[in-house]
N, CA, C and O atoms as a Tinker XYZ file with bonds, in Angstrom:
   368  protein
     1  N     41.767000  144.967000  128.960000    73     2
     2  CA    42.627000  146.106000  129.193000    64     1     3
     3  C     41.973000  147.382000  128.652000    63     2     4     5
     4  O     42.020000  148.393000  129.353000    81     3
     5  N     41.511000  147.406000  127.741000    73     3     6
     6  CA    40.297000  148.341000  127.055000    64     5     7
     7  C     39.400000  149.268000  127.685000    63     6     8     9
     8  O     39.104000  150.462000  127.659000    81     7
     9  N     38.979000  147.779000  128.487000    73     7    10
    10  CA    37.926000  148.556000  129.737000    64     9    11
    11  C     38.319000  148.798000  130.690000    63    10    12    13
    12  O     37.877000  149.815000  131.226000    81    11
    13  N     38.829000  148.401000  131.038000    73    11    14
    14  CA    39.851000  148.846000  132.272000    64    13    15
    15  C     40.326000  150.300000  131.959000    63    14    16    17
    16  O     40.086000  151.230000  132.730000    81    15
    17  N     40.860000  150.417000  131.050000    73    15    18
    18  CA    41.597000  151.968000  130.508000    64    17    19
    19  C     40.566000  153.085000  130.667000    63    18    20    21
    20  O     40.845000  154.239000  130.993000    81    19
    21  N     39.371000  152.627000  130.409000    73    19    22
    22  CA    38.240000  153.472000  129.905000    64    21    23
    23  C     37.644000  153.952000  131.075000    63    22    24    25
    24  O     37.560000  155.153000  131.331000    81    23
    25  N     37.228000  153.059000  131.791000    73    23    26
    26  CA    36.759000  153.458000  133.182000    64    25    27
    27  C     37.570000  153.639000  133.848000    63    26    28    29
    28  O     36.968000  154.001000  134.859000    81    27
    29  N     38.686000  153.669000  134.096000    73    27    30
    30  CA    40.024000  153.986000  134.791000    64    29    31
    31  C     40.464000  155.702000  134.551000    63    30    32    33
    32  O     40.868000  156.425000  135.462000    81    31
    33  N     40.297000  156.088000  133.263000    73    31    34
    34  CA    41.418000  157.401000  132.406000    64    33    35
    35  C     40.079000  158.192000  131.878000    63    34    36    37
    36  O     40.106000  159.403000  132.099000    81    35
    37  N     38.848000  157.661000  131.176000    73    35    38
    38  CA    37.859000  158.488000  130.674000    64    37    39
    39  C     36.459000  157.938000  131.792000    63    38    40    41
    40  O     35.246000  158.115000  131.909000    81    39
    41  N     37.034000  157.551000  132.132000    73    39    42
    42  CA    35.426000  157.588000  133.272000    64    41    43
    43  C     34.291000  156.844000  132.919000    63    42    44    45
    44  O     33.311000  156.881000  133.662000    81    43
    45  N     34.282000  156.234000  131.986000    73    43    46
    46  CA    33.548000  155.581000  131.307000    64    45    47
    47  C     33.202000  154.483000  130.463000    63    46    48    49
    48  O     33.532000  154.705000  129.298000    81    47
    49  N     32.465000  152.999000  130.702000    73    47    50
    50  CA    33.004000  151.848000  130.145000    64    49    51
    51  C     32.300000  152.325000  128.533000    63    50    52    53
    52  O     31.389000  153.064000  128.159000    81    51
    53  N     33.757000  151.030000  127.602000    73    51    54
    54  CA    33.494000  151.790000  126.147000    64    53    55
    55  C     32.197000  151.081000  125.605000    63    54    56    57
    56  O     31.650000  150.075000  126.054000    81    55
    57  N     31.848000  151.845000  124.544000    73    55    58
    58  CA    30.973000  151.075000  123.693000    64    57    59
    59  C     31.473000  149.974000  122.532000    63    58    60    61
    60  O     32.606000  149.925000  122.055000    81    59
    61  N     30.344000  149.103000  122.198000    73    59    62
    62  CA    30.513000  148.477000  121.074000    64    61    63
    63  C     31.566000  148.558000  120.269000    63    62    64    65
    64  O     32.596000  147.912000  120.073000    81    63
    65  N     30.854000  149.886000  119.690000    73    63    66
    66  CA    31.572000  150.584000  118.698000    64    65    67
    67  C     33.197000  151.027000  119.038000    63    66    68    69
    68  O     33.878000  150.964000  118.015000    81    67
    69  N     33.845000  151.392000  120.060000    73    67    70
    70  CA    35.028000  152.179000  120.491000    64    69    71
    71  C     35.811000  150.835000  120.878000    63    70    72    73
    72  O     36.998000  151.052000  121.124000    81    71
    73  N     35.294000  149.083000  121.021000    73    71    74
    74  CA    35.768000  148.396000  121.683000    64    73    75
    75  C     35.847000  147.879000  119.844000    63    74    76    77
    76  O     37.024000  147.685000  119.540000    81    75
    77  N     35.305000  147.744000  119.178000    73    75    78
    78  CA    35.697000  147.299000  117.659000    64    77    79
    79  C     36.963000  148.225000  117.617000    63    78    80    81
    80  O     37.989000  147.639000  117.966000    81    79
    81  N     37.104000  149.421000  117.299000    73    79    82
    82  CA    37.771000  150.517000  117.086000    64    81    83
    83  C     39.578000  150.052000  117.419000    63    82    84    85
    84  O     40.591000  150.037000  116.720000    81    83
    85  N     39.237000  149.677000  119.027000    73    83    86
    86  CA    40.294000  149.819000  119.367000    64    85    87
    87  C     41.200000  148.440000  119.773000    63    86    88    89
    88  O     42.361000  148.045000  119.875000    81    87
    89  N     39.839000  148.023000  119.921000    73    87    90
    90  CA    40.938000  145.876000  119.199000    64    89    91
    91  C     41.200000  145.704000  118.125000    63    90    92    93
    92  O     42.333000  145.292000  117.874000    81    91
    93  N     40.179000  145.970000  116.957000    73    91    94
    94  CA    40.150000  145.640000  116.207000    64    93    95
    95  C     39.667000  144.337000  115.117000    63    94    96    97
    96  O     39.923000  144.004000  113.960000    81    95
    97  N     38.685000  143.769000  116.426000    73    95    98
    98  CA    38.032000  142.673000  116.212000    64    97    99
    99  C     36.682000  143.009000  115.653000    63    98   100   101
   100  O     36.483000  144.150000  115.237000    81    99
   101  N     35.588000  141.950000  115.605000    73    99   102
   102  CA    34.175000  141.985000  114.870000    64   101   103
   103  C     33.575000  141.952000  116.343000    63   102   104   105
   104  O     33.935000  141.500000  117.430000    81   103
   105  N     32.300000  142.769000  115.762000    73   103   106
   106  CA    31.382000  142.432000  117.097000    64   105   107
   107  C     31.287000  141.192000  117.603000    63   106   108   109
   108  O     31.228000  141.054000  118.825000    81   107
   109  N     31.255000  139.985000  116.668000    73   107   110
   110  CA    31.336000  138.887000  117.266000    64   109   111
   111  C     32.338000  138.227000  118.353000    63   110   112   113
   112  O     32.142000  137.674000  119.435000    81   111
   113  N     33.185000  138.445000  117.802000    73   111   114
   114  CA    34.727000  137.865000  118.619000    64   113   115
   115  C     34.756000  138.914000  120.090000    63   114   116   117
   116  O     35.087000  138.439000  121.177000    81   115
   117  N     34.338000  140.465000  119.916000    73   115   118
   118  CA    34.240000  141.258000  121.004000    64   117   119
   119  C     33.095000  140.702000  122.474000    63   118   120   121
   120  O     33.157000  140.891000  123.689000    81   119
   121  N     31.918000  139.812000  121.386000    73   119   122
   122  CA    31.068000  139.352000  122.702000    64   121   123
   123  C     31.604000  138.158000  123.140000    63   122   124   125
   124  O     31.576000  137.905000  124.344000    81   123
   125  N     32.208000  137.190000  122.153000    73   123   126
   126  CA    32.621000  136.095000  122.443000    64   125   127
   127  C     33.147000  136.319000  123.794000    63   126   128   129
   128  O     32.774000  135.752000  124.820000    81   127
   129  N     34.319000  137.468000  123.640000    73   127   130
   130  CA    35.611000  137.413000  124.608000    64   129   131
   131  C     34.684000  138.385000  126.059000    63   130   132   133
   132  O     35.169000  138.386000  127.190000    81   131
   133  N     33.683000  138.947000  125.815000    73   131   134
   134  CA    33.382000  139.362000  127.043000    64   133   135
   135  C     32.424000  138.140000  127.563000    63   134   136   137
   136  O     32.160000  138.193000  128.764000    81   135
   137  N     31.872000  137.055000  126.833000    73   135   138
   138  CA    31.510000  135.879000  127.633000    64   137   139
   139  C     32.652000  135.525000  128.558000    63   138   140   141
   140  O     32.458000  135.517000  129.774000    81   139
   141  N     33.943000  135.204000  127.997000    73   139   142
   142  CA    34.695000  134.809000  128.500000    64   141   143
   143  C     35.144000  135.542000  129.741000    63   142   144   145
   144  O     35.349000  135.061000  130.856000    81   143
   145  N     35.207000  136.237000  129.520000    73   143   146
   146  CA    35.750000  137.442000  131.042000    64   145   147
   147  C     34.665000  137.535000  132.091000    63   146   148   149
   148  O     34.862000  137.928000  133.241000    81   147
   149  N     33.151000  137.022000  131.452000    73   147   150
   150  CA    32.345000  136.507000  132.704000    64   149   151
   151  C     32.358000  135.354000  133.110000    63   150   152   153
   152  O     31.992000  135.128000  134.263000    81   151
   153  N     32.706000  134.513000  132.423000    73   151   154
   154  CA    33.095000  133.007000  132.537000    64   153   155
   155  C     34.292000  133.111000  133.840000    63   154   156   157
   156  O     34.038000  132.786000  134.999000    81   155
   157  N     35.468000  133.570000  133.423000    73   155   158
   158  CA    36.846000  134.040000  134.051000    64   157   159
   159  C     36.493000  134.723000  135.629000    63   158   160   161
   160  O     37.284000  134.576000  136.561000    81   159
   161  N     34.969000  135.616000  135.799000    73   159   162
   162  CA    34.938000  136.143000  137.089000    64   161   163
   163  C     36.128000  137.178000  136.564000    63   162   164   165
   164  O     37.256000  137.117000  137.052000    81   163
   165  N     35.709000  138.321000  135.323000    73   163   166
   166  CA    36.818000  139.695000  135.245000    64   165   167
   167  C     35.918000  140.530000  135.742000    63   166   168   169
   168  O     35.939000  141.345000  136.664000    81   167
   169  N     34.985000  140.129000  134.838000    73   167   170
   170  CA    34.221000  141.087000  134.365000    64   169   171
   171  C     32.289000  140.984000  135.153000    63   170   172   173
   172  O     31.910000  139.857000  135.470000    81   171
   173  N     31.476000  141.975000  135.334000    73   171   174
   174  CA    30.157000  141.045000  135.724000    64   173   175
   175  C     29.617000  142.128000  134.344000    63   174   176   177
   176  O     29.934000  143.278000  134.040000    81   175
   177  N     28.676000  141.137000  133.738000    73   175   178
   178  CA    27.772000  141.349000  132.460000    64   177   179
   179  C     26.843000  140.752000  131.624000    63   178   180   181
   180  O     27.160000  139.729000  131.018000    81   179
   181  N     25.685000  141.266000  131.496000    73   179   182
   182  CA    24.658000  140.079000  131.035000    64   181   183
   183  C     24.958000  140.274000  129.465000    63   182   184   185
   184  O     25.166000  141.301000  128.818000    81   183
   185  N     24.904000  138.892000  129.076000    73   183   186
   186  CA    24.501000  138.801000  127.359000    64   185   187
   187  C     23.062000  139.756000  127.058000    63   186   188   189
   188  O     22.166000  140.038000  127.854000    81   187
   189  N     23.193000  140.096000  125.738000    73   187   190
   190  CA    22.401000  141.004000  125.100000    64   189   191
   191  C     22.203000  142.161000  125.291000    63   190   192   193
   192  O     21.366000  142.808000  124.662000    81   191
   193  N     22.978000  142.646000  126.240000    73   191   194
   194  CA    23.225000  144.141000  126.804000    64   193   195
   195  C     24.421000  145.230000  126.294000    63   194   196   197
   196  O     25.565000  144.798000  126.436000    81   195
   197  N     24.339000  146.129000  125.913000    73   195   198
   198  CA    25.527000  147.021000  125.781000    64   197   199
   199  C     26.930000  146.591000  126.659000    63   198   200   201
   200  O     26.834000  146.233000  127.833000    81   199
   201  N     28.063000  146.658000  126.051000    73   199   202
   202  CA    29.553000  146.330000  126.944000    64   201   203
   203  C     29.653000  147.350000  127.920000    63   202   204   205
   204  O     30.366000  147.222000  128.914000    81   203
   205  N     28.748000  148.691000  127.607000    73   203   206
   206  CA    29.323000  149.515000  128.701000    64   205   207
   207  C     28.420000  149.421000  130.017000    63   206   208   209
   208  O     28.591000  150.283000  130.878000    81   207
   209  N     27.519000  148.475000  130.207000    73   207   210
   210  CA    26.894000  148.162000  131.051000    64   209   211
   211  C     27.917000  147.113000  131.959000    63   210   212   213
   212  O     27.719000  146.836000  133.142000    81   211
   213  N     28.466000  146.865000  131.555000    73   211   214
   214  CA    29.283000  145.383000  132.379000    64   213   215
   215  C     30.132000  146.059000  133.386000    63   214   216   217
   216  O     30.532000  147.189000  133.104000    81   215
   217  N     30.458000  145.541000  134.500000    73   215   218
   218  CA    31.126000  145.968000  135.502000    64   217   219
   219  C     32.577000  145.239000  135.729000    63   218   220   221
   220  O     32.676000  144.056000  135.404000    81   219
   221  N     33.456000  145.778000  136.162000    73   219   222
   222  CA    34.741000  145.239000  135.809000    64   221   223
   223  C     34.779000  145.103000  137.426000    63   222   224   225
   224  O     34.193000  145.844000  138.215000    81   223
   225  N     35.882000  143.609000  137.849000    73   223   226
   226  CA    36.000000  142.778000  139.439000    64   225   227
   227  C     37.330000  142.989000  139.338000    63   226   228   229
   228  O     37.947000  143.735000  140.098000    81   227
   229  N     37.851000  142.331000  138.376000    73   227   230
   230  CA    39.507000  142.338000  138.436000    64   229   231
   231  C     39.271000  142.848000  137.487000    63   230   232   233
   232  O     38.249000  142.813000  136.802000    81   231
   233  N     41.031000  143.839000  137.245000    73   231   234
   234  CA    40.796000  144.459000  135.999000    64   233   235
   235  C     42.627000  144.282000  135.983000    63   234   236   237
   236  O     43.404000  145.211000  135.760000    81   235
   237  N     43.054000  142.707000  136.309000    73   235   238
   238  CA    44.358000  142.786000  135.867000    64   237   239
   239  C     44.285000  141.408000  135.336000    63   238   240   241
   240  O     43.225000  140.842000  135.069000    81   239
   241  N     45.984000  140.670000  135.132000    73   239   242
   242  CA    45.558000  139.415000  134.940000    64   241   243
   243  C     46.200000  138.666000  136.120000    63   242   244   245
   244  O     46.860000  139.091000  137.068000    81   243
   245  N     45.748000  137.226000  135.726000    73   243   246
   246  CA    45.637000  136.457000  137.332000    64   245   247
   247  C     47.388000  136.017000  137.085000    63   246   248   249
   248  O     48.007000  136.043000  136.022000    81   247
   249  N     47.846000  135.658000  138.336000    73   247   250
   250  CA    49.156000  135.257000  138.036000    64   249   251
   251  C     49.068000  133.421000  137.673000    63   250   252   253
   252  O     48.392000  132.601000  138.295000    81   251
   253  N     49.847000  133.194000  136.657000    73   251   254
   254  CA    49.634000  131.649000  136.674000    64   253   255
   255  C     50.359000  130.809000  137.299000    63   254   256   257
   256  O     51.584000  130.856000  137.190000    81   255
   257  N     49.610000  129.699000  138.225000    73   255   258
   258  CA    50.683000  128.909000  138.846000    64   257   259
   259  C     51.338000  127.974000  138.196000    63   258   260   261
   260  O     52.187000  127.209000  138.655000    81   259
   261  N     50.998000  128.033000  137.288000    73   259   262
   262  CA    52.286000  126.936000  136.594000    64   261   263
   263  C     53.382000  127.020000  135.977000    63   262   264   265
   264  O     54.032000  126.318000  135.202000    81   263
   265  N     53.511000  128.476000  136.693000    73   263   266
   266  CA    54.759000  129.163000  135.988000    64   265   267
   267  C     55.369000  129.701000  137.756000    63   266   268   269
   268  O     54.818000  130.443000  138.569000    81   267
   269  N     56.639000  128.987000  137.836000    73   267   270
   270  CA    56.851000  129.243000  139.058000    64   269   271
   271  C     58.017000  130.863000  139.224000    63   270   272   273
   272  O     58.997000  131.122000  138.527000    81   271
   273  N     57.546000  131.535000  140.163000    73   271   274
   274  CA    58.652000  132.517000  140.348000    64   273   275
   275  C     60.226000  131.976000  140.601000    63   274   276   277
   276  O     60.494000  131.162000  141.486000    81   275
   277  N     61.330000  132.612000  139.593000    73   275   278
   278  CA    62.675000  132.156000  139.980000    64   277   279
   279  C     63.381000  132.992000  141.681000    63   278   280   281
   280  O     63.209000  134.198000  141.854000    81   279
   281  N     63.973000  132.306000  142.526000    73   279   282
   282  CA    64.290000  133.257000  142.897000    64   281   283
   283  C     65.621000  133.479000  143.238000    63   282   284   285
   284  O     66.083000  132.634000  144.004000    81   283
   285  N     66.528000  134.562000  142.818000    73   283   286
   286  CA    67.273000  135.431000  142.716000    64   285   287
   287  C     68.479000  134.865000  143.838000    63   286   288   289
   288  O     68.224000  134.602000  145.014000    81   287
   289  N     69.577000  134.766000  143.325000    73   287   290
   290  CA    70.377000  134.271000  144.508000    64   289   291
   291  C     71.208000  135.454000  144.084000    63   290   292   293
   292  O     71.506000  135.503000  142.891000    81   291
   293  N     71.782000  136.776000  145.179000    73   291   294
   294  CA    72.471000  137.345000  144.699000    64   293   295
   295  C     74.347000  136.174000  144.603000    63   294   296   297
   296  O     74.643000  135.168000  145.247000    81   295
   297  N     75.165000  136.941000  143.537000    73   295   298
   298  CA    76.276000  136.319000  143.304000    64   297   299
   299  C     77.280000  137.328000  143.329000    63   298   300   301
   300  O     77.344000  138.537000  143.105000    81   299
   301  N     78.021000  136.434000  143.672000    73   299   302
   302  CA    79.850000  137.140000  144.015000    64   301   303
   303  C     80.108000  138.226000  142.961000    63   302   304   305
   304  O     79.448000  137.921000  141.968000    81   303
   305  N     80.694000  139.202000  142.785000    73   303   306
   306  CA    81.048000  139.557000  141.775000    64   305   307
   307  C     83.040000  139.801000  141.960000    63   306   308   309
   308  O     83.895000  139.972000  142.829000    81   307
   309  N     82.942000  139.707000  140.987000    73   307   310
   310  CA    84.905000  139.082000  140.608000    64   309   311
   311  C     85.164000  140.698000  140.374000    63   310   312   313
   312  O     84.394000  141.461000  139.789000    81   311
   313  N     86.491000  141.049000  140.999000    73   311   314
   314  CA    86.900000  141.857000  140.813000    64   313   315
   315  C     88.102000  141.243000  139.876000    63   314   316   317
   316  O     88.620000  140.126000  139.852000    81   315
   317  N     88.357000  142.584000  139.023000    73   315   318
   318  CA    89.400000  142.496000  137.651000    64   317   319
   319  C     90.524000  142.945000  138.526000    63   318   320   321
   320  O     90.359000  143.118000  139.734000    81   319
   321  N     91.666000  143.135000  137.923000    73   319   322
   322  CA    92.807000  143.621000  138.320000    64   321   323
   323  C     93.079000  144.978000  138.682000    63   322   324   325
   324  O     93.913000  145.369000  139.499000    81   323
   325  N     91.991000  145.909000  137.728000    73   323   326
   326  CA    92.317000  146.994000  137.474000    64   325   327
   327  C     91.004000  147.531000  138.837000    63   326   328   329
   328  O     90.647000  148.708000  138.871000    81   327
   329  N     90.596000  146.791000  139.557000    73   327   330
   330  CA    88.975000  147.031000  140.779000    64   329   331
   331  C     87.836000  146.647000  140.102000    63   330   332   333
   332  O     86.975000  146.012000  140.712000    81   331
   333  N     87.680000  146.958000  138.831000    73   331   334
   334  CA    86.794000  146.794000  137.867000    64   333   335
   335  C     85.945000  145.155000  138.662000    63   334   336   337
   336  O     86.494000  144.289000  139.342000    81   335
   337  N     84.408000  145.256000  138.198000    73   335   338
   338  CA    83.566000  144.409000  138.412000    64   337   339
   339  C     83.584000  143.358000  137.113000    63   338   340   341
   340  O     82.474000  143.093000  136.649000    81   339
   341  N     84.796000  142.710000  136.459000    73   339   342
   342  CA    84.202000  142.139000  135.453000    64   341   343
   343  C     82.850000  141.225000  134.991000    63   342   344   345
   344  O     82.350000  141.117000  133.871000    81   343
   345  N     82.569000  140.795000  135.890000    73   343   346
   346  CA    81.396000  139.745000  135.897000    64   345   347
   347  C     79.674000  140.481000  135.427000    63   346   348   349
   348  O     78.542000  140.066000  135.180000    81   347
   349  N     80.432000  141.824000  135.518000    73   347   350
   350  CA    78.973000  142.929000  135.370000    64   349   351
   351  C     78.794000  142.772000  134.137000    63   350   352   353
   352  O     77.623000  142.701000  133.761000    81   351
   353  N     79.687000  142.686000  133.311000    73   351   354
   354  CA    79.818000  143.017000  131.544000    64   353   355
   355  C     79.401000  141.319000  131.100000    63   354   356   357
   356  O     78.485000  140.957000  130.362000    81   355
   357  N     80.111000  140.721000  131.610000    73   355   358
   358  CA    80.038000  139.287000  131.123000    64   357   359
   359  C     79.296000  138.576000  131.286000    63   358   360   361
   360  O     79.057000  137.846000  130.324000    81   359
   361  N     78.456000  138.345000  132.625000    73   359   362
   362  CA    77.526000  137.624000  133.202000    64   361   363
   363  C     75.542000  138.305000  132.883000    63   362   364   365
   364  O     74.507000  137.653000  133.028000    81   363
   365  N     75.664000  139.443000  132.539000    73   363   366
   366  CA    74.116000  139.986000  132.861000    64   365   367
   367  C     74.181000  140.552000  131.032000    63   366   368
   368  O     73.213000  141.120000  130.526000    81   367
């Protein structure tokens, strides 16, 4: 999301330094996780190179299928005595 922001809002992928800054991680854990985002197909970037060299493919996250979308049945709503929608207050 970092890089994404950067080249998205300042035009420019961050450095090292601005990607410590603003995770808040060690350089280490910062390359770890950009292995991973080439691993993932996020990101394209060679090891031993500056982060702001890497090129961003997707720059969102993937939806997971093992989490299924609910979907929405609209429902009756009960009118009160007075017209009033009670079911608005009670139900949501």
């Amino acid at each position: 999301m970092i890089m994404r922001h950067s080249a998205v809002h300042h035009a420019h992928m961050p450095t090292l330094q601005e990607l410590e800054i603003k995770s808040g991680r060690t350089p280490d854990k910062i390359i770890s996780g950009l292995r991973e985002l080439v691993n993932e197909k996020y990101i394209e970037w060679t090891p031993h190179t500056p982060p702001e060299s890497a090129r961003i493919i997707e720059g969102w996250e993937r939806i997971d299928p093992r989490f299924k979308k609910r979907k929405s049945e609209p429902q009756e709503l009960q009118w009160g005595t007075d017209g009033s929608k009670t079911n608005y207050w009670t139900d949501y």
